[in-house]
Amino acid sequence: MLKTRLTELVGIKYPIIQAGMGPFPVTSLCIAAANAGCLGLCSTFGTTSRKSNPVVFEDFCKQAHAELDDDDVTIFKKMFTRIYNETNEGTVFGANVMVSAEVKENAMNVMKAIKEVRQDPAVAERFKVLVTTAGDPVPWAGFVKEQGMIWMHVFPGVRTAARCKKAGVQVLIASGHEGGFHTAWQPVHSMTLLPDIVEKFSDENTLVCGTGGYCDAKSLAAALAMGADGVQMGTRFLATEESDFCDLWKKLVLDCGDGGTLIARGFVGPARWLRTPAAQQHAYNTAKDAPGSYVGVPDDFSKIPMDLLVAERHGVAATYNGDAERAMAGAGECAQRITDLPPCADMVQKIAAETEEIICGLKSKYVV
Ligand SMILES: Cc1cc2nc3c(=O)[nH]c(=O)nc-3n(C[C@H](O)[C@H](O)[C@H](O)COP(=O)(O)O)c2cc1C
């Protein structure tokens, strides 16, 4: 059995976190991942943005068992309640909340909903993890401490890891540049970032997990060998039977060939897309109009043509509409290693069993 500090702290069977993937709903996926023994996370960022992508908003409400005219806090509460109702006793779930300045209002609504549903002690016992991301964790320390939740924060570099330490974040999730969809301006990959963060920040009070590129036993075993306490997987969970992502999105992951992803401007910064014709064109436009995405310098929003940013919405809407020619779909580099759409429980059990085999086999294979 795989036992790490993450499984002990959170009370889960496997050292695997299923990533939140906003603005897209992963509500059914979160339920399946939690029931499979992982930490299941739901998406919140951008999910209630009615105008920017109505088709995504409708899908989010449907998965949350909410009405289209519910206010945001009510939608989030209904989603958390559905997850609680459909996950088994003894399982654990949490919310992924983007906290950068531009989306502060959304984050405040999510926190309000979390506070309200967790007033029921039975819910609080299983809805016990908050994963903040894409911003400074320090201003949120008061809320998390008041809630008594296990706090994790996702970040792409050493500077934010230091802010996590200052804030009292318990689990640092180091996000490598291989990862799906929105990535950091400074491209540091998991093989460099994870051991760096482990060496600088892992101690008796602080756990470290990796995310970005982890999708199977080999990559999980490698993360553990680098000193991590677990991993977060996004693209691997996106391509599962229970995942809420639409059929074309999953097909594009399965069709992803060698080098089948690219970076191009997303609304909130550089983003990793599957290499569809529309994404490729978008990458050329990015190189022309927002080159900071490639040289690690944040663009000045006011100077980028609005068309470039709106392309993301159109591409995503095309994916939801099944239009492969115009589709744009976010996913990580590891998409090129993913060839099936298994049920979550089968996938997780296979990864765990093979990871144990790898770890146990290393000594006889390499130590003479
Ligand atoms: C389609 C998609 C949407 C995502 N949206 C979010 C998000 O809203 N918030 C966040 O913190 N990370 C988001 N991510 C990143 C994941 O949480 C995770 O860190 C990443 O997928 C890990 O890399 P992997 O895809 O190689 O597993 C998203 C990833 C994908 C593929």
Short mmCIF file of C-alpha atoms and ligand atoms in Angstrom, two decimals:
data_model
loop_
_atom_site.label_atom_id
_atom_site.label_comp_id
_atom_site.label_asym_id
_atom_site.label_seq_id
_atom_site.Cartn_x
_atom_site.Cartn_y
_atom_site.Cartn_z
CA MET A 1 0.00 0.00 0.00
CA LEU A 2 1.29 3.44 -0.89
CA LYS A 3 1.47 5.54 2.27
CA THR A 4 2.86 9.08 2.23
CA ARG A 5 2.55 12.16 4.41
CA LEU A 6 -0.19 13.36 2.02
CA THR A 7 -2.36 10.26 2.47
CA GLU A 8 -1.92 10.58 6.25
CA LEU A 9 -2.65 14.31 6.46
CA VAL A 10 -5.71 14.28 4.22
CA GLY A 11 -7.02 10.80 5.04
CA ILE A 12 -7.04 9.43 1.49
CA LYS A 13 -5.99 6.07 0.11
CA TYR A 14 -3.66 7.20 -2.68
CA PRO A 15 -1.18 10.13 -2.85
CA ILE A 16 -3.01 11.53 -5.86
CA ILE A 17 -4.92 14.80 -6.16
CA GLN A 18 -7.39 15.20 -9.04
CA ALA A 19 -6.90 18.76 -10.28
CA GLY A 20 -9.57 21.45 -10.46
CA MET A 21 -9.90 22.58 -14.10
CA GLY A 22 -11.88 25.79 -14.30
CA PRO A 23 -13.67 27.40 -15.91
CA PHE A 24 -14.84 23.92 -16.89
CA PRO A 25 -16.97 21.81 -14.57
CA VAL A 26 -15.29 18.76 -13.06
CA THR A 27 -18.06 18.05 -10.56
CA SER A 28 -18.78 14.47 -11.64
CA LEU A 29 -15.04 13.87 -11.98
CA CYS A 30 -14.43 15.16 -8.44
CA ILE A 31 -17.04 12.70 -7.13
CA ALA A 32 -15.50 9.79 -9.05
CA ALA A 33 -11.94 10.68 -8.00
CA ALA A 34 -12.88 11.03 -4.32
CA ASN A 35 -14.79 7.74 -4.41
CA ALA A 36 -11.73 6.14 -6.02
CA GLY A 37 -9.61 7.09 -2.98
CA CYS A 38 -7.95 10.28 -4.25
CA LEU A 39 -8.45 13.86 -3.14
CA GLY A 40 -11.21 15.09 -5.49
CA LEU A 41 -11.26 18.79 -6.35
CA CYS A 42 -13.97 20.85 -8.02
CA SER A 43 -13.43 23.89 -10.27
CA THR A 44 -14.58 27.37 -9.32
CA PHE A 45 -12.55 29.87 -11.36
CA GLY A 46 -14.57 31.53 -14.13
CA THR A 47 -17.31 28.92 -13.87
CA THR A 48 -20.10 31.42 -13.24
CA SER A 49 -19.00 33.83 -15.95
CA ARG A 50 -22.28 33.86 -17.86
CA LYS A 51 -21.31 36.12 -20.76
CA SER A 52 -17.84 34.92 -21.65
CA ASN A 53 -18.85 31.37 -22.45
CA PRO A 54 -22.57 30.65 -22.08
CA VAL A 55 -22.23 27.01 -23.17
CA VAL A 56 -19.66 26.36 -20.42
CA PHE A 57 -21.78 28.19 -17.84
CA GLU A 58 -24.83 26.08 -18.73
CA ASP A 59 -22.82 22.91 -18.41
CA PHE A 60 -21.42 24.05 -15.07
CA CYS A 61 -24.93 24.71 -13.69
CA LYS A 62 -26.14 21.36 -14.96
CA GLN A 63 -23.26 19.52 -13.25
CA ALA A 64 -23.81 21.55 -10.06
CA HIS A 65 -27.55 20.71 -10.10
CA ALA A 66 -28.18 24.47 -10.08
CA GLU A 67 -30.55 26.75 -12.00
CA LEU A 68 -29.26 29.20 -14.61
CA ASP A 69 -30.74 32.14 -12.69
CA ASP A 70 -29.28 31.16 -9.30
CA ASP A 71 -26.79 33.67 -7.90
CA ASP A 72 -23.12 32.64 -7.80
CA VAL A 73 -22.97 31.75 -4.11
CA THR A 74 -26.06 29.52 -4.50
CA ILE A 75 -24.55 27.76 -7.52
CA PHE A 76 -21.36 26.99 -5.60
CA LYS A 77 -23.34 25.79 -2.57
CA LYS A 78 -25.42 23.47 -4.75
CA MET A 79 -22.25 22.08 -6.34
CA PHE A 80 -20.60 21.40 -2.97
CA THR A 81 -23.82 19.79 -1.70
CA ARG A 82 -24.05 17.52 -4.76
CA ILE A 83 -20.45 16.41 -4.26
CA TYR A 84 -21.04 15.74 -0.57
CA ASN A 85 -24.23 13.76 -1.29
CA GLU A 86 -22.64 11.61 -3.99
CA THR A 87 -19.31 10.82 -2.33
CA ASN A 88 -18.93 7.89 0.05
CA GLU A 89 -18.38 8.02 3.80
CA GLY A 90 -14.69 8.39 4.57
CA THR A 91 -13.83 10.13 1.28
CA VAL A 92 -12.38 13.63 1.05
CA PHE A 93 -12.95 16.46 -1.37
CA GLY A 94 -12.00 20.11 -1.74
CA ALA A 95 -12.25 23.20 -3.91
CA ASN A 96 -9.71 24.73 -6.28
CA VAL A 97 -9.95 28.52 -5.98
CA MET A 98 -7.99 30.98 -8.09
CA VAL A 99 -7.08 33.96 -5.90
CA SER A 100 -5.27 36.37 -8.21
CA ALA A 101 -6.33 40.01 -7.97
CA GLU A 102 -8.42 40.02 -11.21
CA VAL A 103 -10.68 37.23 -9.94
CA LYS A 104 -10.92 38.30 -6.30
CA GLU A 105 -14.70 38.79 -6.42
CA ASN A 106 -15.22 35.23 -7.65
CA ALA A 107 -12.88 33.94 -4.92
CA MET A 108 -14.87 35.83 -2.26
CA ASN A 109 -18.14 34.25 -3.49
CA VAL A 110 -16.59 30.78 -3.37
CA MET A 111 -15.27 31.37 0.17
CA LYS A 112 -18.73 32.55 1.28
CA ALA A 113 -20.32 29.38 -0.12
CA ILE A 114 -17.63 27.20 1.50
CA LYS A 115 -18.24 28.84 4.87
CA GLU A 116 -22.00 28.34 4.63
CA VAL A 117 -22.00 24.66 3.59
CA ARG A 118 -19.30 23.78 6.12
CA GLN A 119 -21.54 24.92 8.94
CA ASP A 120 -22.89 21.38 8.80
CA PRO A 121 -20.23 19.39 10.73
CA ALA A 122 -20.84 16.27 8.62
CA VAL A 123 -20.00 18.25 5.46
CA ALA A 124 -17.00 19.94 7.10
CA GLU A 125 -15.55 16.56 8.05
CA ARG A 126 -15.20 15.51 4.39
CA PHE A 127 -15.09 18.87 2.57
CA LYS A 128 -11.85 19.70 4.30
CA VAL A 129 -9.32 20.89 1.69
CA LEU A 130 -8.89 24.30 0.13
CA VAL A 131 -6.51 24.57 -2.82
CA THR A 132 -5.73 28.18 -3.66
CA THR A 133 -3.89 28.97 -6.86
CA ALA A 134 -2.54 31.67 -9.17
CA GLY A 135 -1.98 34.46 -6.71
CA ASP A 136 -0.56 35.48 -3.37
CA PRO A 137 -1.75 33.11 -0.63
CA VAL A 138 -0.90 35.45 2.27
CA PRO A 139 -4.14 37.53 2.25
CA TRP A 140 -6.24 34.32 2.51
CA ALA A 141 -4.54 32.93 5.63
CA GLY A 142 -7.19 34.36 8.00
CA PHE A 143 -10.08 32.71 6.16
CA VAL A 144 -8.43 29.30 5.91
CA LYS A 145 -7.38 29.29 9.56
CA GLU A 146 -10.86 30.34 10.68
CA GLN A 147 -12.31 27.44 8.64
CA GLY A 148 -9.76 24.95 9.96
CA MET A 149 -9.30 23.52 6.46
CA ILE A 150 -6.21 21.77 5.14
CA TRP A 151 -4.56 24.40 2.95
CA MET A 152 -2.73 23.70 -0.30
CA HIS A 153 -1.48 26.27 -2.81
CA VAL A 154 -0.40 25.77 -6.44
CA PHE A 155 2.47 27.91 -7.71
CA PRO A 156 5.08 27.88 -10.49
CA GLY A 157 8.25 29.12 -8.74
CA VAL A 158 10.35 29.61 -5.62
CA ARG A 159 9.14 33.17 -4.94
CA THR A 160 5.50 32.12 -4.39
CA ALA A 161 6.62 29.05 -2.46
CA ALA A 162 8.22 31.44 0.05
CA ARG A 163 4.91 33.34 0.29
CA CYS A 164 3.16 29.99 0.97
CA LYS A 165 5.56 29.33 3.79
CA LYS A 166 4.91 32.76 5.26
CA ALA A 167 1.12 32.23 4.99
CA GLY A 168 1.21 28.84 6.71
CA VAL A 169 0.16 26.77 3.69
CA GLN A 170 0.48 23.08 4.64
CA VAL A 171 0.91 21.52 1.19
CA LEU A 172 2.94 23.27 -1.50
CA ILE A 173 2.00 22.13 -5.02
CA ALA A 174 4.84 22.93 -7.43
CA SER A 175 3.39 23.41 -10.90
CA GLY A 176 5.75 22.57 -13.76
CA HIS A 177 5.49 24.07 -17.22
CA GLU A 178 4.38 20.75 -18.76
CA GLY A 179 0.97 21.26 -17.16
CA GLY A 180 -2.34 21.74 -18.91
CA PHE A 181 -3.99 25.06 -19.80
CA HIS A 182 -2.92 28.20 -17.90
CA THR A 183 0.79 28.12 -17.21
CA ALA A 184 3.27 30.55 -15.70
CA TRP A 185 5.04 33.34 -17.52
CA GLN A 186 8.36 31.84 -16.43
CA PRO A 187 8.63 28.36 -17.90
CA VAL A 188 10.26 26.05 -15.33
CA HIS A 189 9.48 22.35 -15.81
CA SER A 190 8.72 19.76 -13.13
CA MET A 191 12.10 18.02 -13.29
CA THR A 192 13.76 21.23 -12.12
CA LEU A 193 11.00 22.81 -10.04
CA LEU A 194 9.91 19.88 -7.88
CA PRO A 195 13.30 18.90 -6.41
CA ASP A 196 14.15 22.58 -5.95
CA ILE A 197 10.98 23.16 -3.92
CA VAL A 198 11.49 19.94 -1.93
CA GLU A 199 15.04 20.96 -1.03
CA LYS A 200 14.11 24.51 -0.07
CA PHE A 201 10.74 24.08 1.66
CA SER A 202 9.86 20.51 2.68
CA ASP A 203 9.99 20.09 6.47
CA GLU A 204 7.99 18.55 9.31
CA ASN A 205 5.19 21.12 8.87
CA THR A 206 5.27 21.52 5.11
CA LEU A 207 4.49 18.87 2.51
CA VAL A 208 5.37 19.23 -1.17
CA CYS A 209 3.51 17.76 -4.16
CA GLY A 210 4.22 18.06 -7.87
CA THR A 211 1.86 18.87 -10.70
CA GLY A 212 2.46 19.18 -14.45
CA GLY A 213 3.33 16.06 -16.42
CA TYR A 214 2.28 13.40 -13.88
CA CYS A 215 -0.07 10.87 -15.43
CA ASP A 216 1.01 7.35 -14.55
CA ALA A 217 3.04 5.14 -12.22
CA LYS A 218 6.41 6.09 -13.73
CA SER A 219 5.82 9.80 -13.17
CA LEU A 220 4.30 9.31 -9.69
CA ALA A 221 7.22 7.09 -8.64
CA ALA A 222 9.64 9.72 -10.00
CA ALA A 223 7.94 12.46 -7.95
CA LEU A 224 8.16 10.34 -4.80
CA ALA A 225 11.83 9.63 -5.58
CA MET A 226 12.42 13.39 -5.81
CA GLY A 227 11.06 13.77 -2.27
CA ALA A 228 7.44 14.70 -3.01
CA ASP A 229 4.55 13.58 -0.81
CA GLY A 230 2.19 13.11 -3.77
CA VAL A 231 1.13 14.52 -7.13
CA GLN A 232 -1.77 16.41 -8.66
CA MET A 233 -2.96 15.17 -12.07
CA GLY A 234 -5.09 17.22 -14.46
CA THR A 235 -4.92 15.91 -18.04
CA ARG A 236 -4.94 12.25 -16.91
CA PHE A 237 -8.23 12.79 -15.05
CA LEU A 238 -9.68 14.89 -17.88
CA ALA A 239 -9.43 11.78 -20.05
CA THR A 240 -11.50 9.40 -17.95
CA GLU A 241 -14.93 7.90 -18.34
CA GLU A 242 -16.54 10.03 -15.62
CA SER A 243 -14.86 13.32 -16.58
CA ASP A 244 -17.34 16.12 -17.32
CA PHE A 245 -15.31 17.31 -20.34
CA CYS A 246 -17.13 16.98 -23.66
CA ASP A 247 -16.43 14.14 -26.09
CA LEU A 248 -14.41 16.19 -28.58
CA TRP A 249 -12.11 17.49 -25.80
CA LYS A 250 -11.39 13.92 -24.66
CA LYS A 251 -10.88 12.78 -28.27
CA LEU A 252 -8.37 15.58 -28.88
CA VAL A 253 -6.38 14.37 -25.85
CA LEU A 254 -6.39 10.80 -27.19
CA ASP A 255 -5.41 12.02 -30.68
CA CYS A 256 -2.52 14.12 -29.32
CA GLY A 257 0.67 13.02 -31.05
CA ASP A 258 4.33 13.59 -30.38
CA GLY A 259 4.79 17.24 -29.36
CA GLY A 260 1.07 17.70 -29.64
CA THR A 261 0.68 20.71 -27.37
CA LEU A 262 1.76 24.34 -27.69
CA ILE A 263 1.72 27.53 -25.68
CA ALA A 264 -0.41 30.46 -26.84
CA ARG A 265 -2.03 33.42 -25.10
CA GLY A 266 -4.96 32.59 -22.87
CA PHE A 267 -7.16 35.17 -21.19
CA VAL A 268 -5.19 35.10 -17.95
CA GLY A 269 -1.72 34.56 -19.41
CA PRO A 270 0.12 31.88 -21.38
CA ALA A 271 -1.85 28.65 -21.77
CA ARG A 272 -1.01 25.15 -23.00
CA TRP A 273 -3.32 23.98 -25.77
CA LEU A 274 -3.64 20.81 -27.80
CA ARG A 275 -2.17 21.45 -31.26
CA THR A 276 -5.37 21.84 -33.29
CA PRO A 277 -5.39 23.96 -36.48
CA ALA A 278 -7.07 26.81 -34.55
CA ALA A 279 -4.58 26.60 -31.66
CA GLN A 280 -1.67 26.62 -34.11
CA GLN A 281 -2.99 29.76 -35.79
CA HIS A 282 -3.52 31.26 -32.33
CA ALA A 283 0.13 30.54 -31.47
CA TYR A 284 1.29 32.47 -34.58
CA ASN A 285 -0.97 35.37 -33.56
CA THR A 286 0.45 35.23 -30.04
CA ALA A 287 4.01 35.38 -31.32
CA LYS A 288 3.06 38.49 -33.32
CA ASP A 289 0.84 40.29 -30.82
CA ALA A 290 1.76 38.98 -27.34
CA PRO A 291 5.36 37.69 -27.54
CA GLY A 292 5.74 37.99 -23.77
CA SER A 293 4.02 34.59 -23.62
CA TYR A 294 7.21 33.09 -25.06
CA VAL A 295 9.92 35.18 -23.45
CA GLY A 296 8.53 35.12 -19.92
CA VAL A 297 7.50 38.78 -19.75
CA PRO A 298 3.87 39.50 -18.83
CA ASP A 299 2.17 41.47 -21.59
CA ASP A 300 0.68 44.85 -20.98
CA PHE A 301 -3.02 43.98 -21.26
CA SER A 302 -3.91 47.35 -22.77
CA LYS A 303 -1.63 46.78 -25.80
CA ILE A 304 -2.82 43.32 -26.81
CA PRO A 305 -5.52 43.26 -29.49
CA MET A 306 -8.77 42.12 -27.85
CA ASP A 307 -9.28 39.65 -30.76
CA LEU A 308 -6.34 37.64 -29.51
CA LEU A 309 -7.91 37.15 -26.10
CA VAL A 310 -11.40 36.52 -27.46
CA ALA A 311 -9.99 33.69 -29.62
CA GLU A 312 -9.80 31.55 -26.48
CA ARG A 313 -13.56 31.81 -25.92
CA HIS A 314 -14.37 31.06 -29.53
CA GLY A 315 -12.02 28.07 -29.59
CA VAL A 316 -13.47 26.61 -26.39
CA ALA A 317 -17.05 27.16 -27.60
CA ALA A 318 -16.16 25.36 -30.85
CA THR A 319 -14.87 22.38 -28.84
CA TYR A 320 -18.11 22.22 -26.89
CA ASN A 321 -20.02 22.45 -30.19
CA GLY A 322 -18.06 19.53 -31.66
CA ASP A 323 -16.39 21.72 -34.32
CA ALA A 324 -12.95 20.07 -34.66
CA GLU A 325 -11.69 22.60 -37.28
CA ARG A 326 -12.14 25.60 -34.96
CA ALA A 327 -11.65 23.78 -31.64
CA MET A 328 -9.19 24.90 -28.99
CA ALA A 329 -8.80 22.70 -25.91
CA GLY A 330 -6.35 23.02 -23.03
CA ALA A 331 -4.29 20.01 -21.91
CA GLY A 332 -0.82 19.16 -20.65
CA GLU A 333 2.18 17.76 -22.50
CA CYS A 334 1.42 14.34 -21.02
CA ALA A 335 -1.59 14.12 -23.36
CA GLN A 336 0.78 12.47 -25.82
CA ARG A 337 1.15 9.58 -23.35
CA ILE A 338 -2.58 9.10 -22.78
CA THR A 339 -4.31 6.50 -24.92
CA ASP A 340 -7.46 5.48 -23.05
CA LEU A 341 -10.53 6.78 -21.23
CA PRO A 342 -10.70 4.45 -18.22
CA PRO A 343 -13.06 4.63 -15.26
CA CYS A 344 -11.31 6.63 -12.49
CA ALA A 345 -11.19 3.78 -9.98
CA ASP A 346 -9.51 1.37 -12.45
CA MET A 347 -7.01 3.99 -13.51
CA VAL A 348 -6.05 4.97 -9.97
CA GLN A 349 -5.72 1.36 -8.78
CA LYS A 350 -3.49 0.56 -11.78
CA ILE A 351 -1.28 3.58 -11.14
CA ALA A 352 -0.95 2.72 -7.44
CA ALA A 353 -0.18 -0.97 -8.05
CA GLU A 354 2.43 -0.19 -10.72
CA THR A 355 4.00 2.53 -8.57
CA GLU A 356 4.48 0.00 -5.76
CA GLU A 357 6.06 -2.42 -8.25
CA ILE A 358 8.45 0.25 -9.54
CA ILE A 359 9.51 1.30 -6.05
CA CYS A 360 10.02 -2.27 -4.86
CA GLY A 361 11.82 -3.25 -8.07
CA LEU A 362 14.33 -0.41 -8.11
CA LYS A 363 16.71 -1.94 -5.59
CA SER A 364 17.02 -5.31 -7.30
CA LYS A 365 17.33 -3.62 -10.68
CA TYR A 366 19.98 -1.01 -9.92
CA VAL A 367 21.80 -1.74 -6.64
CA VAL A 368 24.65 -4.21 -7.12
C1 LIG B 1 -8.50 22.28 -19.14
C2 LIG B 1 -7.75 22.66 -17.91
C3 LIG B 1 -8.22 23.67 -17.08
C4 LIG B 1 -7.50 24.05 -15.93
N1 LIG B 1 -8.00 25.02 -15.09
C5 LIG B 1 -7.38 25.27 -13.91
C6 LIG B 1 -7.97 26.13 -12.92
O1 LIG B 1 -9.07 26.65 -13.06
N2 LIG B 1 -7.27 26.37 -11.78
C7 LIG B 1 -6.04 25.78 -11.56
O2 LIG B 1 -5.47 26.01 -10.50
N3 LIG B 1 -5.47 24.98 -12.48
C8 LIG B 1 -6.13 24.69 -13.61
N4 LIG B 1 -5.58 23.80 -14.50
C9 LIG B 1 -4.30 23.17 -14.16
C10 LIG B 1 -4.54 21.88 -13.37
O3 LIG B 1 -5.13 22.20 -12.14
C11 LIG B 1 -3.25 21.11 -13.13
O4 LIG B 1 -2.37 21.87 -12.35
C12 LIG B 1 -2.57 20.72 -14.42
O5 LIG B 1 -3.50 20.15 -15.31
C13 LIG B 1 -1.47 19.73 -14.11
O6 LIG B 1 -0.80 19.34 -15.26
P1 LIG B 1 -1.19 18.03 -16.11
O7 LIG B 1 -2.28 18.46 -16.97
O8 LIG B 1 0.07 17.71 -16.81
O9 LIG B 1 -1.59 16.98 -15.13
C14 LIG B 1 -6.28 23.40 -15.63
C15 LIG B 1 -5.82 22.37 -16.47
C16 LIG B 1 -6.54 21.99 -17.58
C17 LIG B 1 -6.03 20.86 -18.44
#
